[in-house]
Every structure is written in C-alpha cells, then in structure tokens.
XYZ file of C-alpha atoms in Angstrom:
731
model
C 0.000 0.000 0.000
C 1.501 3.331 -1.049
C 0.846 6.558 -2.926
C 3.716 7.773 -5.103
C 4.013 11.104 -6.881
C 6.468 11.453 -9.750
C 7.025 15.215 -9.881
C 8.937 15.118 -13.147
C 6.178 13.340 -15.039
C 3.380 14.675 -12.799
C 2.035 11.162 -12.254
C 0.148 9.910 -9.188
C 0.430 6.161 -8.616
C -1.810 4.603 -5.953
C -0.818 1.020 -5.129
C -2.572 -1.718 -3.176
C -1.289 -5.249 -2.742
C -2.459 -6.350 -6.183
C -3.650 -3.238 -8.021
C -2.556 0.120 -9.390
C -4.635 3.266 -9.848
C -2.746 5.877 -11.878
C -3.512 9.354 -13.140
C -1.463 12.287 -14.368
C -1.742 16.010 -14.997
C -2.288 16.872 -18.652
C -0.719 20.249 -19.464
C 0.019 20.407 -15.733
C -3.636 21.286 -15.073
C -6.137 18.535 -15.886
C -6.146 15.279 -13.847
C -6.219 12.552 -16.491
C -6.940 8.910 -15.711
C -4.321 6.462 -17.039
C -4.801 3.034 -15.471
C -6.824 1.082 -12.933
C -6.311 -2.634 -12.723
C -3.569 -5.145 -12.081
C -0.494 -3.784 -10.360
C 2.211 -2.324 -12.594
C 5.726 -1.184 -11.783
C 6.927 2.411 -11.869
C 5.160 5.525 -13.029
C 6.644 6.004 -16.505
C 3.270 5.475 -18.115
C 2.181 8.970 -19.095
C 1.990 7.847 -22.719
C -1.027 5.644 -21.921
C -3.021 8.711 -22.889
C -2.406 10.588 -26.119
C -4.635 13.423 -27.373
C -6.018 13.060 -30.856
C -8.012 15.328 -33.151
C -11.721 14.490 -33.227
C -14.525 15.995 -35.280
C -16.829 18.471 -33.563
C -14.636 18.648 -30.441
C -13.803 22.099 -29.148
C -10.240 22.887 -28.081
C -8.785 24.379 -24.929
C -6.007 26.119 -26.871
C -6.228 26.997 -30.601
C -2.494 26.313 -30.852
C -3.115 22.709 -29.822
C -6.196 21.609 -31.789
C -5.834 17.952 -30.756
C -6.294 18.758 -27.058
C -10.010 18.610 -26.274
C -11.769 18.127 -22.957
C -14.345 16.072 -24.837
C -11.811 13.264 -25.316
C -9.880 13.699 -22.071
C -10.287 10.830 -19.532
C -10.798 13.210 -16.615
C -10.806 12.371 -12.899
C -13.437 14.963 -11.958
C -15.004 16.493 -15.103
C -17.239 19.536 -15.420
C -19.609 20.698 -18.137
C -19.832 23.797 -20.285
C -16.278 24.333 -21.512
C -15.793 21.498 -23.963
C -16.635 18.162 -22.321
C -20.088 17.105 -23.505
C -20.228 13.933 -21.433
C -21.695 13.369 -17.974
C -20.166 15.862 -15.491
C -19.200 15.158 -11.896
C -20.180 18.630 -10.673
C -22.263 21.625 -11.658
C -22.196 24.985 -9.865
C -24.628 27.768 -10.680
C -22.827 31.108 -10.415
C -24.094 34.557 -9.470
C -24.483 35.500 -13.138
C -26.817 32.530 -13.683
C -24.383 30.459 -15.739
C -22.938 27.072 -14.811
C -19.576 27.140 -16.569
C -16.736 26.109 -14.281
C -13.438 24.402 -15.050
C -11.535 22.951 -12.110
C -7.802 22.589 -12.655
C -4.909 21.410 -10.500
C -3.514 23.687 -7.779
C -1.707 21.473 -5.292
C -1.840 18.152 -3.471
C -0.787 16.450 -0.260
C -0.203 12.849 0.767
C -0.896 11.927 4.372
C -0.921 8.876 6.599
C -4.283 7.500 7.678
C -7.791 8.276 6.453
C -9.590 11.424 7.627
C -13.210 11.009 8.716
C -15.956 12.623 6.648
C -17.864 15.197 8.682
C -21.406 14.013 9.312
C -21.161 11.050 6.928
C -20.490 7.339 7.331
C -17.184 6.151 5.921
C -14.679 3.355 5.817
C -12.122 3.872 8.585
C -8.521 2.958 9.382
C -7.762 1.681 12.876
C -4.280 3.211 12.769
C -2.370 5.706 10.677
C -0.232 2.929 9.235
C -3.286 1.184 7.777
C -3.995 3.797 5.126
C -2.597 6.582 2.971
C -4.673 9.395 1.520
C -4.031 11.679 -1.430
C -5.800 15.026 -1.269
C -5.850 16.716 -4.658
C -6.895 20.378 -4.793
C -8.524 21.737 -7.960
C -9.824 25.269 -8.390
C -11.602 27.679 -10.701
C -10.725 31.087 -9.263
C -13.048 32.902 -11.650
C -16.039 30.848 -10.564
C -14.964 30.913 -6.918
C -15.099 27.115 -6.683
C -12.540 24.734 -5.199
C -12.667 20.932 -5.046
C -10.601 18.718 -2.795
C -10.585 15.199 -4.198
C -9.734 12.498 -1.685
C -8.210 9.127 -2.651
C -7.446 6.524 0.033
C -5.734 3.140 -0.246
C -5.689 0.733 2.688
C -3.377 -2.064 3.724
C -4.771 -5.477 2.854
C -7.601 -4.275 0.605
C -7.537 -3.896 -3.177
C -9.781 -0.842 -3.011
C -9.562 2.865 -3.813
C -11.893 5.072 -1.762
C -12.878 8.377 -3.334
C -14.859 11.450 -2.305
C -14.952 15.180 -3.054
C -15.323 18.322 -0.966
C -16.538 21.440 -2.813
C -15.915 24.904 -1.339
C -17.127 28.372 -2.291
C -13.994 30.551 -2.422
C -15.750 33.559 -3.919
C -17.443 36.617 -2.444
C -21.023 35.635 -3.297
C -23.215 32.551 -2.986
C -22.917 29.508 -5.239
C -25.574 26.901 -5.856
C -24.461 23.309 -6.392
C -26.805 21.499 -8.760
C -24.635 18.385 -8.919
C -21.914 17.057 -6.613
C -21.011 13.462 -7.429
C -18.537 11.361 -5.497
C -16.648 9.807 -8.382
C -16.174 9.906 -12.136
C -13.902 7.450 -13.925
C -13.204 7.041 -17.634
C -12.419 3.678 -19.236
C -10.652 3.583 -22.632
C -13.240 1.321 -24.294
C -16.740 -0.106 -23.843
C -16.071 -3.833 -24.147
C -17.678 -4.585 -20.797
C -20.816 -6.006 -19.284
C -22.589 -4.143 -16.497
C -24.047 -5.829 -13.428
C -26.506 -4.215 -11.046
C -28.736 -5.316 -8.157
C -32.400 -4.564 -8.899
C -35.833 -5.616 -7.697
C -38.752 -4.496 -5.566
C -40.196 -4.954 -2.104
C -39.947 -8.699 -1.262
C -37.726 -9.226 -4.341
C -34.632 -7.194 -3.537
C -31.177 -7.228 -5.142
C -31.690 -9.617 -8.009
C -28.613 -9.838 -10.199
C -28.983 -8.161 -13.613
C -26.244 -8.415 -16.242
C -26.120 -6.841 -19.711
C -23.442 -5.698 -22.204
C -22.693 -1.993 -22.485
C -23.991 -0.167 -25.534
C -23.762 3.360 -26.869
C -25.537 5.821 -24.655
C -26.390 5.562 -20.983
C -26.984 2.554 -18.815
C -27.515 3.096 -15.166
C -29.551 2.966 -12.018
C -30.854 5.473 -9.535
C -33.224 6.136 -6.679
C -35.393 9.226 -6.373
C -37.143 7.817 -3.303
C -35.128 9.459 -0.532
C -33.638 6.048 0.280
C -31.279 3.661 -1.424
C -34.449 1.588 -2.050
C -35.669 -1.934 -2.720
C -35.712 -1.148 -6.428
C -31.999 -0.422 -6.952
C -28.909 -0.749 -4.795
C -26.131 1.892 -4.844
C -23.731 -0.462 -6.632
C -22.688 -1.347 -10.144
C -19.745 -3.158 -11.692
C -18.152 -3.452 -15.108
C -16.983 -6.909 -16.144
C -14.449 -7.712 -18.840
C -15.649 -10.220 -21.473
C -16.016 -13.815 -20.239
C -15.714 -12.746 -16.597
C -17.464 -15.281 -14.376
C -17.603 -16.020 -10.675
C -14.018 -17.223 -10.252
C -12.091 -15.665 -13.153
C -11.877 -12.482 -15.192
C -11.704 -8.779 -14.395
C -14.353 -6.985 -12.325
C -14.492 -3.249 -11.519
C -16.904 -2.469 -8.678
C -18.410 0.871 -7.580
C -20.265 1.082 -4.243
C -21.633 4.271 -2.662
C -21.545 4.709 1.116
C -24.872 6.526 1.260
C -28.484 5.760 2.194
C -30.475 8.368 0.258
C -31.354 9.066 -3.367
C -28.417 8.202 -5.601
C -27.379 7.930 -9.226
C -24.894 5.516 -10.830
C -24.324 5.466 -14.576
C -22.096 4.046 -17.287
C -22.104 6.292 -20.355
C -20.601 5.090 -23.627
C -19.692 8.034 -25.862
C -19.314 8.452 -29.606
C -15.717 7.235 -29.509
C -16.501 4.038 -27.632
C -15.079 5.132 -24.288
C -17.001 4.631 -21.037
C -17.499 7.074 -18.184
C -18.798 5.750 -14.861
C -20.275 8.302 -12.451
C -21.759 7.779 -8.996
C -23.054 9.951 -6.197
C -26.052 11.776 -4.750
C -28.816 11.900 -7.347
C -28.747 15.360 -9.015
C -32.515 15.030 -9.547
C -34.139 17.394 -7.069
C -30.785 18.245 -5.465
C -29.732 21.852 -4.876
C -27.259 23.095 -2.280
C -26.592 26.740 -1.533
C -22.992 27.504 -0.576
C -22.355 30.843 1.103
C -18.809 32.234 0.820
C -16.415 29.966 2.717
C -18.893 27.092 3.065
C -18.155 23.566 1.858
C -20.149 20.545 0.752
C -18.846 17.037 1.396
C -19.932 14.227 -0.908
C -20.378 10.671 0.353
C -17.529 8.343 -0.482
C -17.472 5.735 -3.222
C -15.555 2.492 -2.745
C -13.914 1.224 -5.929
C -12.776 -2.411 -5.991
C -10.845 -4.189 -8.742
C -10.278 -7.932 -8.935
C -8.842 -10.196 -11.617
C -10.326 -13.173 -9.724
C -13.819 -12.737 -11.090
C -17.018 -11.507 -9.479
C -16.313 -13.615 -6.410
C -12.890 -12.056 -5.925
C -14.435 -8.589 -6.064
C -17.156 -9.629 -3.602
C -14.713 -10.996 -1.034
C -12.783 -7.705 -1.042
C -16.018 -5.802 -0.359
C -17.013 -8.351 2.302
C -13.772 -8.067 4.259
C -13.625 -4.287 3.966
C -17.241 -3.679 4.939
C -17.237 -6.300 7.674
C -14.062 -5.052 9.384
C -13.547 -1.387 8.380
C -17.064 -0.049 7.821
C -19.155 -1.839 10.441
C -18.168 -0.844 13.977
C -18.788 -1.624 17.610
C -19.000 -4.659 19.846
C -20.810 -6.841 17.319
C -18.428 -6.172 14.461
C -16.416 -9.195 15.598
C -18.672 -10.859 18.188
C -20.978 -13.777 17.255
C -24.558 -12.652 16.617
C -27.239 -14.273 18.834
C -29.906 -16.652 17.535
C -33.243 -14.870 17.922
C -36.996 -15.341 17.850
C -39.121 -12.423 16.583
C -42.853 -12.406 17.308
C -44.026 -10.411 14.251
C -45.379 -13.178 12.035
C -46.477 -15.088 15.153
C -48.780 -12.420 16.592
C -48.615 -9.249 14.491
C -50.278 -6.581 16.710
C -52.306 -9.040 18.786
C -50.352 -10.026 21.897
C -50.062 -9.576 25.639
C -47.255 -10.205 28.132
C -48.289 -13.814 28.738
C -48.262 -14.654 25.020
C -44.828 -13.085 24.617
C -43.507 -15.037 27.592
C -44.950 -18.273 26.175
C -43.135 -17.763 22.850
C -39.925 -16.839 24.667
C -40.163 -19.943 26.860
C -40.617 -22.134 23.789
C -37.591 -20.440 22.242
C -35.460 -21.007 25.305
C -36.276 -24.721 25.163
C -34.798 -24.786 21.667
C -31.617 -22.978 22.720
C -32.574 -19.595 21.251
C -30.719 -16.711 22.901
C -32.695 -13.537 22.145
C -36.381 -12.619 22.083
C -37.400 -9.622 19.943
C -40.704 -7.826 20.532
C -41.774 -6.326 17.205
C -44.365 -3.674 16.306
C -47.356 -2.932 18.561
C -45.932 -2.379 22.052
C -46.291 1.439 22.206
C -48.972 4.149 22.172
C -52.314 2.591 21.233
C -50.908 0.539 18.386
C -53.511 -2.138 17.536
C -52.893 -1.813 13.794
C -50.721 0.286 11.495
C -52.962 3.375 11.528
C -51.798 4.979 14.741
C -49.167 5.884 17.357
C -45.856 6.068 15.467
C -43.872 8.735 17.277
C -45.453 7.970 20.664
C -42.606 5.957 22.145
C -44.179 4.982 25.456
C -45.521 1.583 26.488
C -49.113 0.570 25.786
C -50.210 -0.485 29.271
C -53.352 -2.153 27.910
C -51.114 -4.874 26.424
C -48.327 -4.628 28.970
C -49.998 -3.454 32.202
C -46.821 -3.904 34.242
C -44.778 -1.974 31.720
C -41.772 -2.830 29.611
C -39.292 -3.461 32.492
C -41.568 -6.215 33.820
C -41.779 -7.965 30.439
C -38.040 -7.677 29.895
C -37.410 -9.191 33.306
C -39.815 -12.074 32.612
C -37.892 -12.903 29.424
C -34.494 -12.501 31.051
C -35.511 -14.828 33.891
C -35.807 -17.505 31.235
C -32.140 -16.952 30.423
C -32.748 -14.960 27.227
C -31.817 -11.477 26.054
C -34.523 -9.003 25.062
C -34.813 -6.883 21.924
C -37.289 -4.262 20.715
C -38.660 -2.875 17.435
C -38.757 0.853 16.660
C -39.674 2.955 13.654
C -38.176 6.246 14.855
C -38.211 8.184 11.574
C -41.982 8.037 11.097
C -45.093 9.622 12.594
C -48.747 8.586 12.415
C -51.263 11.388 11.776
C -53.213 9.705 14.579
C -50.605 10.229 17.303
C -49.921 12.534 20.189
C -46.692 13.646 18.518
C -48.400 14.710 15.292
C -51.189 16.522 17.096
C -48.564 18.477 19.060
C -46.239 19.129 16.087
C -48.049 18.841 12.727
C -45.234 20.779 11.021
C -42.569 18.232 12.072
C -43.159 16.015 9.037
C -41.826 16.449 5.524
C -44.442 18.462 3.633
C -45.008 21.211 1.091
C -47.473 24.059 1.710
C -50.810 23.788 -0.097
C -50.131 20.182 -1.123
C -51.593 16.979 0.264
C -49.490 15.024 2.726
C -49.347 11.688 0.946
C -49.394 8.723 3.298
C -47.886 5.280 2.920
C -48.691 2.581 5.466
C -50.779 5.314 7.138
C -47.701 7.301 8.108
C -45.692 10.424 7.351
C -41.941 11.011 7.575
C -40.481 13.141 10.343
C -38.345 16.019 9.085
C -34.865 14.992 10.194
C -33.362 18.074 8.574
C -34.574 19.855 11.739
C -32.309 19.526 14.822
C -35.244 19.648 17.249
C -36.849 16.642 15.543
C -33.579 14.717 15.718
C -33.296 15.637 19.396
C -36.796 14.288 20.038
C -35.962 10.935 18.428
C -32.660 10.653 20.291
C -34.292 11.474 23.626
C -37.404 9.304 23.219
C -35.599 6.206 21.922
C -32.815 6.606 24.486
C -35.371 6.848 27.284
C -36.901 3.505 26.310
C -33.522 1.802 25.914
C -32.397 3.105 29.308
C -35.566 1.854 31.018
C -34.682 -1.845 30.874
C -31.766 -4.153 29.948
C -32.441 -4.219 26.190
C -29.641 -5.686 24.053
C -31.068 -5.569 20.500
C -32.971 -3.009 18.419
C -34.677 -3.554 15.082
C -34.756 -0.082 13.465
C -37.454 0.000 10.788
C -38.412 2.527 8.082
C -41.521 1.730 6.051
C -42.057 4.378 3.397
C -40.252 6.573 0.874
C -40.281 10.341 0.554
C -43.035 12.387 -1.055
C -43.663 16.137 -0.815
C -39.993 16.641 0.039
C -40.021 19.981 1.799
C -39.179 21.390 5.205
C -41.047 24.069 7.140
C -37.711 25.085 8.682
C -35.840 25.858 5.426
C -36.147 29.015 3.292
C -37.237 28.695 -0.361
C -33.680 28.816 -1.719
C -32.688 25.817 0.425
C -35.660 23.483 -0.174
C -33.538 21.434 -2.590
C -31.307 20.544 0.363
C -34.078 18.834 2.335
C -33.505 15.216 1.277
C -29.752 15.292 1.920
C -30.154 17.230 5.160
C -32.572 14.483 6.203
C -29.806 11.916 5.638
C -27.317 14.005 7.629
C -29.886 14.205 10.428
C -30.485 10.449 10.299
C -26.766 9.738 10.492
C -26.465 12.087 13.460
C -29.358 10.326 15.224
C -27.900 6.882 14.554
C -24.419 7.963 15.630
C -25.652 9.362 18.942
C -27.976 6.487 19.846
C -25.599 3.688 18.880
C -22.779 5.441 20.767
C -24.963 5.828 23.895
C -25.820 2.119 23.863
C -22.694 0.311 22.635
C -23.877 -3.011 24.136
C -26.971 -3.056 21.899
C -26.959 -4.958 18.611
C -28.761 -2.721 16.100
C -30.379 -4.217 13.012
C -31.588 -1.930 10.250
C -34.801 -2.597 8.346
C -36.827 -0.796 5.700
C -39.750 -2.960 4.736
C -37.051 -5.602 4.692
C -34.168 -4.652 2.411
C -35.227 -1.186 1.267
C -32.204 0.496 2.815
C -29.556 -2.220 2.603
C -26.561 -0.038 1.872
C -23.040 0.703 3.144
C -24.132 3.956 4.816
C -26.438 2.207 7.276
C -23.922 -0.612 7.768
C -21.551 1.915 9.363
C -23.984 2.330 12.280
C -25.807 -0.993 12.312
C -23.804 -4.127 11.499
C -26.730 -6.061 10.075
C -29.896 -5.454 8.066
C -33.123 -7.402 7.713
C -32.438 -8.677 4.210
C -36.029 -8.874 2.997
C -39.574 -9.117 4.317
C -39.827 -12.124 2.004
C -38.805 -15.096 4.162
C -39.709 -17.804 1.650
C -36.701 -20.121 1.363
C -36.839 -20.276 -2.449
C -37.109 -16.513 -2.915
C -34.371 -15.954 -0.350
C -31.898 -17.914 -2.527
C -31.907 -15.133 -5.124
C -32.182 -12.339 -2.575
C -29.257 -13.539 -0.446
C -27.154 -14.520 -3.472
C -27.623 -11.083 -5.034
C -27.005 -9.281 -1.759
C -23.727 -11.172 -1.355
C -22.328 -9.587 -4.521
C -21.390 -6.634 -2.284
C -22.416 -7.333 1.313
C -21.032 -9.949 3.734
C -23.155 -12.675 5.312
C -22.601 -10.956 8.680
C -24.784 -8.101 7.433
C -27.768 -10.287 6.468
C -30.644 -11.006 8.842
C -32.219 -14.323 7.795
C -35.022 -16.146 9.620
C -37.215 -19.220 9.430
C -40.897 -18.310 9.119
C -44.104 -20.322 9.056
C -45.593 -22.099 6.051
C -47.478 -21.446 3.921
C -45.153 -18.479 3.613
C -46.862 -15.139 4.352
C -45.445 -13.435 1.244
C -45.668 -16.034 -1.574
C -47.850 -18.691 0.140
C -45.447 -21.513 -0.659
C -44.764 -24.425 1.687
C -41.152 -25.531 2.022
C -39.673 -28.022 4.497
C -38.342 -26.766 7.811
C -34.986 -28.249 6.823
C -34.602 -26.080 3.715
C -35.883 -22.990 5.511
C -33.226 -23.590 8.154
C -30.395 -24.265 5.724
C -31.087 -21.026 3.822
C -31.499 -18.962 6.994
C -28.256 -20.293 8.470
C -26.399 -18.594 5.602
C -26.807 -15.296 7.465
C -27.689 -14.107 10.975
C -30.047 -16.887 12.011
C -33.385 -16.691 13.764
C -37.075 -17.591 13.755
C -40.147 -15.488 12.976
C -43.173 -17.602 13.828
C -45.161 -18.949 16.765
C -42.874 -21.519 18.361
C -45.681 -22.665 20.666
C -47.368 -24.265 17.628
C -44.421 -26.523 16.771
C -45.053 -30.261 16.897
C -42.626 -32.377 18.962
C -40.906 -33.398 15.729
C -40.503 -29.754 14.687
C -39.225 -28.846 18.137
C -36.518 -31.516 17.883
C -35.532 -30.391 14.387
C -35.415 -26.725 15.388
C -33.318 -27.497 18.472
C -30.846 -29.326 16.229
C -30.770 -26.341 13.851
C -30.006 -23.925 16.687
C -27.249 -26.145 18.068
C -25.701 -26.603 14.633
C -25.793 -22.882 13.865
C -24.062 -22.047 17.139
C -21.304 -24.422 16.054
C -20.787 -22.790 12.645
C -21.973 -19.189 13.096
C -18.487 -17.684 13.413
C -17.598 -19.409 10.137
C -20.649 -17.939 8.384
C -20.385 -14.493 9.943
C -16.602 -14.038 9.664
C -15.514 -16.411 6.892
C -14.877 -15.851 3.197
C -17.893 -16.582 1.006
C -17.672 -18.449 -2.298
C -20.685 -18.665 -4.605
C -20.759 -22.012 -6.424
C -24.077 -22.218 -8.316
C -26.326 -19.291 -9.197
C -30.116 -19.330 -8.681
C -30.313 -16.886 -11.598
C -28.947 -19.533 -13.965
C -30.797 -22.709 -13.031
C -32.703 -24.852 -10.574
C -29.767 -25.250 -8.167
C -27.970 -22.846 -5.843
C -24.795 -23.431 -3.861
C -22.434 -21.327 -1.787
C -19.889 -21.902 0.934
C -17.950 -20.215 3.733
C -14.270 -20.799 4.530
C -12.354 -19.576 7.575
C -9.199 -17.463 7.359
C -6.678 -20.305 7.596
C -8.723 -22.604 5.316
C -9.127 -25.181 8.070
C -12.935 -25.181 8.226
C -15.682 -24.811 5.639
C -19.453 -24.956 5.350
C -21.046 -25.636 1.967
C -24.756 -25.280 1.255
C -26.547 -26.893 -1.688
C -30.185 -26.058 -2.546
C -32.435 -27.571 -5.221
C -35.804 -25.976 -5.932
C -37.699 -28.569 -7.996
C -37.195 -32.280 -8.439
C -36.865 -33.792 -11.889
C -37.565 -37.298 -13.203
C -34.780 -39.775 -13.892
C -32.023 -37.389 -12.731
C -28.438 -38.280 -11.831
C -27.068 -37.475 -8.389
C -25.722 -33.925 -8.199
C -22.003 -33.261 -7.866
C -20.519 -30.094 -6.381
C -17.057 -28.562 -6.765
C -15.976 -26.531 -3.755
C -13.707 -23.470 -3.656
C -11.374 -21.698 -1.266
C -9.909 -24.797 0.398
C -6.233 -25.664 0.783
C -5.426 -28.283 -1.867
C -2.684 -29.699 0.383
C -4.985 -30.307 3.330
C -7.316 -33.205 4.035
C -10.818 -32.464 5.309
C -13.257 -34.614 7.225
C -16.960 -34.282 6.457
C -18.331 -34.134 9.999
C -21.684 -35.667 9.117
C -20.169 -38.926 7.799
C -16.571 -38.977 9.019
C -15.327 -39.415 5.429
C -12.000 -37.731 4.611
C -11.333 -35.920 1.341
C -8.364 -34.018 -0.028
C -8.868 -30.317 -0.578
C -7.633 -30.804 -4.132
C -10.211 -33.553 -4.706
C -13.062 -31.405 -3.353
C -12.126 -28.409 -5.512
C -10.947 -30.020 -8.761
C -12.985 -33.234 -8.944
C -15.912 -32.393 -6.706
C -18.128 -34.246 -4.265
C -21.052 -36.480 -5.138
C -24.005 -35.344 -3.050
C -26.522 -37.688 -1.457
C -29.767 -38.373 -3.273
C -32.428 -35.783 -2.538
C -36.093 -36.661 -2.979
C -38.851 -34.197 -3.747
C -39.066 -30.449 -4.303
C -37.342 -27.863 -2.097
C -34.396 -29.920 -0.909
C -31.108 -28.764 0.597
C -27.937 -30.012 2.250
C -25.345 -28.366 4.490
C -21.864 -29.913 4.480
C -19.468 -29.078 7.320
C -15.784 -29.795 6.687
C -12.905 -29.522 9.152
C -9.217 -29.996 8.291
C -7.865 -33.252 9.673
C -5.030 -31.468 11.484
C -7.629 -29.350 13.311
C -9.490 -32.375 14.701
C-alpha cells in the first residue's frame, strides 16, 4: 500500500497489494486517468493517454487543436467548456451560468484516512493502515474549489474516493450536482451488473453488455431503495464467478443516488456515482463547503467472487463498527409473524419460553408495544408503552424474558409519525411536507423532518429513554415508506432542494448518537425488509433485515444477489411459518433452516405451535448454527451455483486459515430420472485433508475443488444439504 508522486512526469500512482490506480496532470492542469487494474511497476506510463483530433470537439487552446476536454479521460469532469459527457459537478454562479473548469492547484499525501464530517465512511484503525491523497482543484473565476480524496488501505484492493466542494468567492454559489466519483475507461467492451428488484424481491442480479448511450440505475425515493442498490460493476468479457476482471463501484450513502455508465461516440465509457442530481440543490455561502459521500472502488482479476470478497472483508471489518463487528450474533426469535399486533405479556412469555427450550438466545418484541398501536394506523412517534397490552410496563416484560435466560430486543420505527398520534397533534409541522399540497401517506404514516435539529433531538431522547428503562440488548430499526412532498417548514425557499440530503445528515447524526450511547446493543436496520440495505447504514448498524420475504426459495436469489457486495454478517435471515406469508409456498423446515443459516439466524413464527418433531428439528438447527456461526459471519464466502442460472444454488464459507468450511446446496424442484448432483468446492487448501463431519469421510482439498463431491440423493421439491468440513489437522 503506497501513494507515489512522480514530480517530473506529474504522475500519481496509488498502489494496493495487487492493483494500481494511476492518473497524471495533462498540461500540468487537468487530472487525467491512465490506469486502474492489475499492479504495474513504476510511473513512466504517461503515454497511456495521447490526445487526438476528433470531429466536432472544441479545443482548450487553438495552438493545440488535438487537445479537447471532450476526449480527455478526466478524474473529476465539469460541463460547459468542452466536455459534452456526464459531469461530476455543476455549480450555478451569481451570473446565472454554470460554466466552471476545475484545474490542478496542489496536493498532499498523508498517513491514515480522515473522517468525513457528518457522513459514514470506511475507517482505518491506525495511521499505518492507510494513505490518503488530497488533490486540490480550483476555478478562481467561478470561486469554486474541489478537494478530491483518494485513500488506499493495507490489505484491501480498493480505492476510496470522495470530493469536498468549497465556495472561495465573495457571493453565494448553488451546487446542482456534486457526485462522489467519475472514472473514464478507454473502451466499452464490458458487461454491467446491477442489483435490482422491488419490495420482497430485492437485489436480483442483472447483467447486460454496455452499448452506446447511458446505462444506469438510480433512486429518487429518498432512500437507497428496494428497487436499486447503490452499486454497479463493469466486467471484462467472459468474466465469471471465479475468473476475469471486475471493476466495482459502491456508494456509502443511504439516500437518493445515481450511478451510470455512459458510452460516448468514440466508444469510451465514463462511470459516475453519487447523490442523485434530480431534485438536489445546495446553496454555498462564501467559505462554506459541501462534502460528498464516499465511493468504494474495488478491482479484482479473480472474477465476481474475488471482487465480492474484497467488499465483504472491507465492509465487515472497516465499515461496520462496535461490539458486534467481531462478536458472534445471537440466535433470535421475533414475534411479528407469530402475533402481528395481537399479543399480551403472557403470550410473549410463552413464545420466549418455547424459544429457550430450543436454545434460542434472544427474544425480539416487534411492532405494537407502544402508544395505542392495535394496527398500522396509529401511534408512530409515541414511544411509550401501551399499558393495555403490557400493564406492568416494559421493564416487567423484559425481566420475565431474562428470567428464562434470554436477552430481550425491541422494534422501533423512529423516523416516522402517524397522523393519529400525540406527537403529530402536538407538532403537525414536524413532518416532511409542502405548503398547499396533500401530505401523501404510505402505510398510514408520514416522515419526520430529520433536517430539523429539534426533531432529531426528540428521536434521540425518546428512543434513548426507552432503551435506558430496561436491559435491552437488540434493536430492530425500521423505516416503512419513501419520501413524497420533500419539503421542510424550517428551510427558506432557496434551500428546499437541500431537504432530502439534510434528512440523511440528520439520520446519520441520530444513529451515531444512539448507537454510541448504547454500545452493548446490537442494532439491526430494516426498511420494509431490504429497502435500505446499503453501506451507509452498515456503518452504524452491522446487520440489516435482508427482505420481508422469508420464503426459502425466494431468499436464494435475494441472499445470493445481496452477497455480490455485502457480507453474510450483514444479512438477517429467519425461518418463518408455512405457507409463507409473502408467496404462500410451503417448504420443508430443513430447507428454511439451511437457507437462513447462511446469514444471521433466527425464527419469525409462533414456536408454541411446533409439533414435537418440529421442536426436535429446530433445536438441532439452533445447536448446529451455534457451532458454525463464526464461520458464516466471519468467513470468506464463495458462490458455487447461481439461482439466476438454473434450478440449483450453492455457496460456501471458509475460515481465514482454510481449516474449516461450510457448503450449502439447494435444489428448488425435483426432476424425473435425474443423476445425483455433484458439487465442486472453492477456497480450500489443496494440500490439506478435510473430514466431512456428518459422515466422518475424509477428502483431499484438491479432490473437493478439482474433482468435486457427489451429493446424497435428494427426494422431492425444495431440498437442501449443508456440508461441514474440518481440516484433519484441526481435529
């Protein structure tokens, strides 16, 4: 890991263990991208870019007609002075124009990685873990300065980029666009992958070749969304799971975003990513700055899987924080699909007691414990106990559960307010709204205006009061609607375009303060399931409820797609009742368990209804998961068979020293007259021998990876098998 500057050639060379990211200064002024990919020696590579005359391209200098911004592979391009492609920034000046041209002024290279004010970010645990290049560009005429930040970190083949834009003039500027990253590729011979879907069908893998024009994804919903995830990657031709080149782009942000790959007339590709310019405006007074979120760029020549494992390790160990970053996550039982809103203290204790008998460690009380919450039409914002359901209060219920030897967790939806609530009646202007427009509801609720400090203070105080009232060790933090009528009663007209991003800054402040106050609490994020499964939230909450869809078959695609970027330690995954409440399919308890154990394991049903046979099977599942959970939560994940390509899915987890592995195989539908399936594993040590704990059979790592393993016969639809291997020398 190092950042080298060759002053003679004006070349910046950022090196990780296996990669190089190189750019230079064209004409000493314009940062020009030269290379990102496999590691190369030295910095004598300025000739990787050569200007050439192109038709209908304007020139910077009439004496040099071949030098055009429209063909320059720029690191942070603008618009209006010759580059007709997608810009990274746009500033509206006092005279009403938007022409600005940022050019190089100076740079510095420093140890460590500075934090981003008010924003989540990857972090270094020591100064020796990272180096950061800060590149200063300026347009003195426009009064605009940009500080581009590039960080490389020891042990990770990633480049982390962000930008800070400052008004250096004497009058106000208005930012209409402030993206985190722009990167030009010299050709368009790539395929693009993205993670798309909907509620209950999140993060399905979509792959398509690039073509002329724009391909991209975005969210205008005020959240990263179920529909698109703030990630895309370019793949070289023939790149597959375990071979080929992959270039990943992931945005550490939880609000509306944009990510695009634009192929221009000359067949070059520009990737841009950042806060969605749609609806975004930010007024900068003289001396004020705007900080963009950071984008994490990952390159791997070991295929999609190699790229994924870099993201997994980085996000698991240097984005997630706190006690549960490294600690095993508890097995839980959540009462939502068991009772919905209809429960009392005795029913909760009965479910908890049944869970304790199975070895479950944590009971989570979901929606309906506060205000007068008998359905979803009322009481959000009123964070006090409903004594009709819990007449002895929350401390009594918590104590009843803890006496069973279990921890206690609680559901909140702090960002929302019900029109039928004491909070709304007291503060009807505290929600996002626009004068003289309806206040559109979703799930009978409105969104609190977190751009206002007093609203943030209320959430911090009310949630903290509940968490301090009893020994609560887990919080499920939900958010069940997207933004409409995006306006704030506390902002003047010229700043209304700042509302959505100020909301995100307020949310991050709230999460930072509450999670810091209660470091012993495991926080799990949720947004109608996976509607805000993004790196920004992961910084505060180390796991997210992956989807409201708990059907084992649907979860194969959801969890497979999610794993393209996010580690298994970030995925909440539970067994629910059948027929499934989302798709009404019935799958065996065994398959539901095998799928759920590929994340943070739990149950979401009425355990008191289990038959004796189901109780025995569930107890065995819990015991087995406790044995392998550190492997799943902290190991390297290898995807073996894709649910997007056939009837079978397989993946596996391997520990750091390749001495233990867990492989999962899942078949959706049975077929007639079929041969027994065979599975080739990955990530093992070919020189080691491994014992399959279920049978005691011993296999060479080379045999398992290069020849494969014949699986046992599986009969019927919806079948699965977990295979636990341990190196012989570890026995």
